[in-house]
mmCIF file of C-alpha atoms in Angstrom:
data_model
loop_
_atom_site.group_PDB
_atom_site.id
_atom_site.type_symbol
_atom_site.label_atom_id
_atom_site.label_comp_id
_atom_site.label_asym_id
_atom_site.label_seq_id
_atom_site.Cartn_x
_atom_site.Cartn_y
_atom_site.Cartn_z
ATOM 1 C CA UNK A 158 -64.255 108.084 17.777
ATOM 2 C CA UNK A 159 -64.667 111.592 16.131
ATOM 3 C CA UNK A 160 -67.576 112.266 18.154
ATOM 4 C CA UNK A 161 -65.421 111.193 21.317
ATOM 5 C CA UNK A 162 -62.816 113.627 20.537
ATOM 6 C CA UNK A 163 -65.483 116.532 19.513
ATOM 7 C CA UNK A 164 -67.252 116.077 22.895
ATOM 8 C CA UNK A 165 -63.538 117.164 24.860
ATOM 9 C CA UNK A 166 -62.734 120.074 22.882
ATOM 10 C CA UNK A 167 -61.170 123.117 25.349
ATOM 11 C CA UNK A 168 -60.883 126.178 23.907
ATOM 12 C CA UNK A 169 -59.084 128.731 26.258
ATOM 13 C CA UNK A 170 -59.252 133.030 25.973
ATOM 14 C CA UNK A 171 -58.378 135.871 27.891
ATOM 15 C CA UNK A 172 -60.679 138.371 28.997
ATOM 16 C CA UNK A 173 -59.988 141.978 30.359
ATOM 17 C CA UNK A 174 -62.923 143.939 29.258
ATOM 18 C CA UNK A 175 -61.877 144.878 25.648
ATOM 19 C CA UNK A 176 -63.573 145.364 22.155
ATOM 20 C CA UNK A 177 -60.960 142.550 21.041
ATOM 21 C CA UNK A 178 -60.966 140.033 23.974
ATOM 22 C CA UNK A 179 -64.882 140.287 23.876
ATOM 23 C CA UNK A 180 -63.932 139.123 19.789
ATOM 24 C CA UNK A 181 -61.647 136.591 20.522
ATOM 25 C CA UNK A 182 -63.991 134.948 23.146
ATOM 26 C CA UNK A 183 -66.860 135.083 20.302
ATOM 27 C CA UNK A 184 -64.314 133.085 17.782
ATOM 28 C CA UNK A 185 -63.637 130.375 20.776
ATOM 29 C CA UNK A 186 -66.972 130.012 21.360
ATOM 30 C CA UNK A 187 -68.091 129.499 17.817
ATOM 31 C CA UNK A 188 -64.548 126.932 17.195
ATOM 32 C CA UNK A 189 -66.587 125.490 20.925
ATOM 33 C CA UNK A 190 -69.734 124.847 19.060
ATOM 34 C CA UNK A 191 -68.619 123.481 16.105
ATOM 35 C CA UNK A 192 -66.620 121.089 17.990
ATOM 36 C CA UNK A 193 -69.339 120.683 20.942
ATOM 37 C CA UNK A 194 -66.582 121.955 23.627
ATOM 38 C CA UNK A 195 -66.355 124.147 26.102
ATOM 39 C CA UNK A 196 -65.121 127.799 26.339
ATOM 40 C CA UNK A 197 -62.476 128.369 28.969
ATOM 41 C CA UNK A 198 -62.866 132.364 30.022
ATOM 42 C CA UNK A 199 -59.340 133.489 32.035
ATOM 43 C CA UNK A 200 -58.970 136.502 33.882
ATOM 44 C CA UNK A 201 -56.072 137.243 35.470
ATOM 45 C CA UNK A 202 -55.393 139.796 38.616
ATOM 46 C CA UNK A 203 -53.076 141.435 40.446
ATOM 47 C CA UNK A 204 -53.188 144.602 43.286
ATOM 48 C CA UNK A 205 -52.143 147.927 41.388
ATOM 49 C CA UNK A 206 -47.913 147.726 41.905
ATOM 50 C CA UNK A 207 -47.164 144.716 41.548
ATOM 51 C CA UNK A 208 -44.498 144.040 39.048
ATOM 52 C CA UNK A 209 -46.758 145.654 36.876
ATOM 53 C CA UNK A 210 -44.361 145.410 33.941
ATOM 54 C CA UNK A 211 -44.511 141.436 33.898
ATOM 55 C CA UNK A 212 -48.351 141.588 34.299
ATOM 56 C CA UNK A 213 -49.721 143.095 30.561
ATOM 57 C CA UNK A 214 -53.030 142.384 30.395
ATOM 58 C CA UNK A 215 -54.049 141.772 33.813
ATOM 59 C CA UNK A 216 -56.860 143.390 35.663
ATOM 60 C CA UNK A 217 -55.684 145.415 38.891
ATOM 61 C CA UNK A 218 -58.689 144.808 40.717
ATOM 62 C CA UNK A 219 -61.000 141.841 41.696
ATOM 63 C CA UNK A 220 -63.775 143.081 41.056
ATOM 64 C CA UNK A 221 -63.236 144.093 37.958
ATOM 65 C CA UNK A 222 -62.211 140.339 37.346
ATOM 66 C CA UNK A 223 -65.438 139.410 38.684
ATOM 67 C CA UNK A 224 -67.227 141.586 36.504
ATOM 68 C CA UNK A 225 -65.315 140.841 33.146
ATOM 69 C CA UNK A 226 -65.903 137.760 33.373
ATOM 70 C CA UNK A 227 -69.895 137.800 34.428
ATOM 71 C CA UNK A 228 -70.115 139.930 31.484
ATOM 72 C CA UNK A 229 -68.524 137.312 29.006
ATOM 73 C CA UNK A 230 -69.777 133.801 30.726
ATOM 74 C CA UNK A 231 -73.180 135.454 30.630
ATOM 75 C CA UNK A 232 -72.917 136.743 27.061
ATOM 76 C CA UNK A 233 -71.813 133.100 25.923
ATOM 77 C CA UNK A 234 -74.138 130.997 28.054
ATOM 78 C CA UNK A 235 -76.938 132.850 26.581
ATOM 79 C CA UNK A 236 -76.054 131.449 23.602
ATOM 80 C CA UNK A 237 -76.038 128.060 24.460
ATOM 81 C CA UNK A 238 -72.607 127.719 24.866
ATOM 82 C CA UNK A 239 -70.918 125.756 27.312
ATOM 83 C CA UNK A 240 -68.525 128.332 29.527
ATOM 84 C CA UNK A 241 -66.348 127.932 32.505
ATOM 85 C CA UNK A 242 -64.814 131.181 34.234
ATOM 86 C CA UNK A 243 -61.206 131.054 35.553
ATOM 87 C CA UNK A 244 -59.579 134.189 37.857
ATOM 88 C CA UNK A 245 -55.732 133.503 38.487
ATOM 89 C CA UNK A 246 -54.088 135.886 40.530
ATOM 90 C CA UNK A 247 -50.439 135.764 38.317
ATOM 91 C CA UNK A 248 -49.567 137.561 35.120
ATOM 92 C CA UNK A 249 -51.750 136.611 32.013
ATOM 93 C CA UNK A 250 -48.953 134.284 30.182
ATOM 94 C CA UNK A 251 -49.195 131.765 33.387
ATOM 95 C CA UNK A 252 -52.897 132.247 33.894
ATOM 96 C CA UNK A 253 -53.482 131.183 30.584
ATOM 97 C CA UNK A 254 -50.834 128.259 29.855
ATOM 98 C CA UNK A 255 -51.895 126.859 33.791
ATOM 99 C CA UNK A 256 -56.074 126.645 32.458
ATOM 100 C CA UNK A 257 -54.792 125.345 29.114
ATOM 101 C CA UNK A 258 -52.878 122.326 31.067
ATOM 102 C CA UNK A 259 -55.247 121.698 33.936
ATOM 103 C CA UNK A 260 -58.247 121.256 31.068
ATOM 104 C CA UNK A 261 -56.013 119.318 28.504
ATOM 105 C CA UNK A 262 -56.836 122.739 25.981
ATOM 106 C CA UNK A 263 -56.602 121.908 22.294
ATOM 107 C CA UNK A 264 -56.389 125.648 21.482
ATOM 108 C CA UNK A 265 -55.694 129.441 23.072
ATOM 109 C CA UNK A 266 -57.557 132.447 21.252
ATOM 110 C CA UNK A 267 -55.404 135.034 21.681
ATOM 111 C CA UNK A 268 -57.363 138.890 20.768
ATOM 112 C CA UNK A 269 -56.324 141.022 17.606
ATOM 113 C CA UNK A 270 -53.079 142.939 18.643
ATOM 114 C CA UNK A 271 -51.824 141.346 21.428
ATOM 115 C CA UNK A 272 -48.901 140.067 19.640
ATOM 116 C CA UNK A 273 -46.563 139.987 22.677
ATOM 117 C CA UNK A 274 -48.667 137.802 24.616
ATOM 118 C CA UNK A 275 -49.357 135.522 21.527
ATOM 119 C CA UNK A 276 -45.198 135.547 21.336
ATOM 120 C CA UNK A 277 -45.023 134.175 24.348
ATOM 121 C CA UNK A 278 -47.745 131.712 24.746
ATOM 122 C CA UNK A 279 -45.913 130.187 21.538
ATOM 123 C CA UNK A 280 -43.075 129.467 23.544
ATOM 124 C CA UNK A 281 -44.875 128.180 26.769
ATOM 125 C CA UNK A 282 -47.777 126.714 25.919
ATOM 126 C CA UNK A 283 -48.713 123.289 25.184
ATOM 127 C CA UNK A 284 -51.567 123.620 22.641
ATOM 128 C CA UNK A 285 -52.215 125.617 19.708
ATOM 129 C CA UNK A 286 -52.182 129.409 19.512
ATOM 130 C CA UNK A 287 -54.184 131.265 17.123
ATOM 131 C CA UNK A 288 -54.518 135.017 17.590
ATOM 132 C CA UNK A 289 -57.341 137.031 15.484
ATOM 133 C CA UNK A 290 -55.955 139.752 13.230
ATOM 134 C CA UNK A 291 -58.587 142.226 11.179
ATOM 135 C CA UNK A 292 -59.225 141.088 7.936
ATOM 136 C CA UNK A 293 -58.314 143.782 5.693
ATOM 137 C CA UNK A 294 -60.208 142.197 2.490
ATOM 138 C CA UNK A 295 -63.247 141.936 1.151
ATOM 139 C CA UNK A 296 -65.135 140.122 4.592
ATOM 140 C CA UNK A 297 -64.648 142.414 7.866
ATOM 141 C CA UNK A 298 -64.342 140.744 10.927
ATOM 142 C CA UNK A 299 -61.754 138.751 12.194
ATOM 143 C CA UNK A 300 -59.776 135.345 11.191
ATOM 144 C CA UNK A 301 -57.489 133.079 13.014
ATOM 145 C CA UNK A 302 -53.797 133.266 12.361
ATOM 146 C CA UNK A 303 -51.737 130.520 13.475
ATOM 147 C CA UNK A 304 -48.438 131.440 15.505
ATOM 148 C CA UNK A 305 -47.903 128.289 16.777
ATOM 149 C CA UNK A 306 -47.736 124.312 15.432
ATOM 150 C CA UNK A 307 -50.704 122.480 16.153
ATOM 151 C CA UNK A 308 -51.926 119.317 17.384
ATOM 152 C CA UNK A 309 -55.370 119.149 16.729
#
């Protein structure tokens, strides 16, 4: 039964480009392996202008989107992970929490200092939410922190 429930493990992240998303898509992938999952990669879009204040995080172009997310599926996959790319053309928030439903995700990385987004995935999203802070001790690098309950 464990092995059941290893083998349908969805981890979703973001991915714009950054230092920190590329981070946070390294932590799903490793939570991935452990759990023999799959890594959920979701970049979201919109044309420069639009309501650009509700869309934090999202790429302005598609071919940036295309390329973002080349980068990181290729990066992964190389590794013998098990990736699937998502582009959404809506804000971030909905991007993500849409993926997370449609693949039945057990958690959302969310990247070191995007604490608004991982505010608001804790209120709209049906899985767990960790989002990677920098560990100030004695191990650099990053750890989970929980902002959400969980139901794994």
């Amino acid at each position: 039964m464990l092995e059941t429930l290893a083998s349908t493990t969805n981890i979703v992240v973001p991915a714009d480009g950054s230092p920190a998303a590329e981070a946070a898509a390294w932590y799903a992938g490793a939570v991935a392996e452990a759990r023999r999952g799959t890594v959920h990669v979701v970049a979201a879009w919109e044309p420069p202008g639009a309501r650009a204040q509700e869309l934090a995080r999202t790429l302005g172009r598609r071919a940036e989107v295309d390329a973002v997310l080349a980068d990181v599926e290729g990066a992964l996959g190389a590794a013998g992970l098990t990736v699937n790319g998502h582009v959404r053309r809506c804000g971030l928030v909905a991007a993500l929490c849409a993926v997370a439903s449609e693949h039945d995700a057990e958690l959302i990385v969310v990247p070191a200092g995007w604490v608004s987004l991982a505010r608001e995935l804790r209120w709209r999203a049906e899985c767990r939410v960790d989002m990677l802070v920098v560990d100030s001790g004695r191990h650099p690098g990053f750890r989970p922190f929980p902002v959400a309950s969980s139901r794994l």
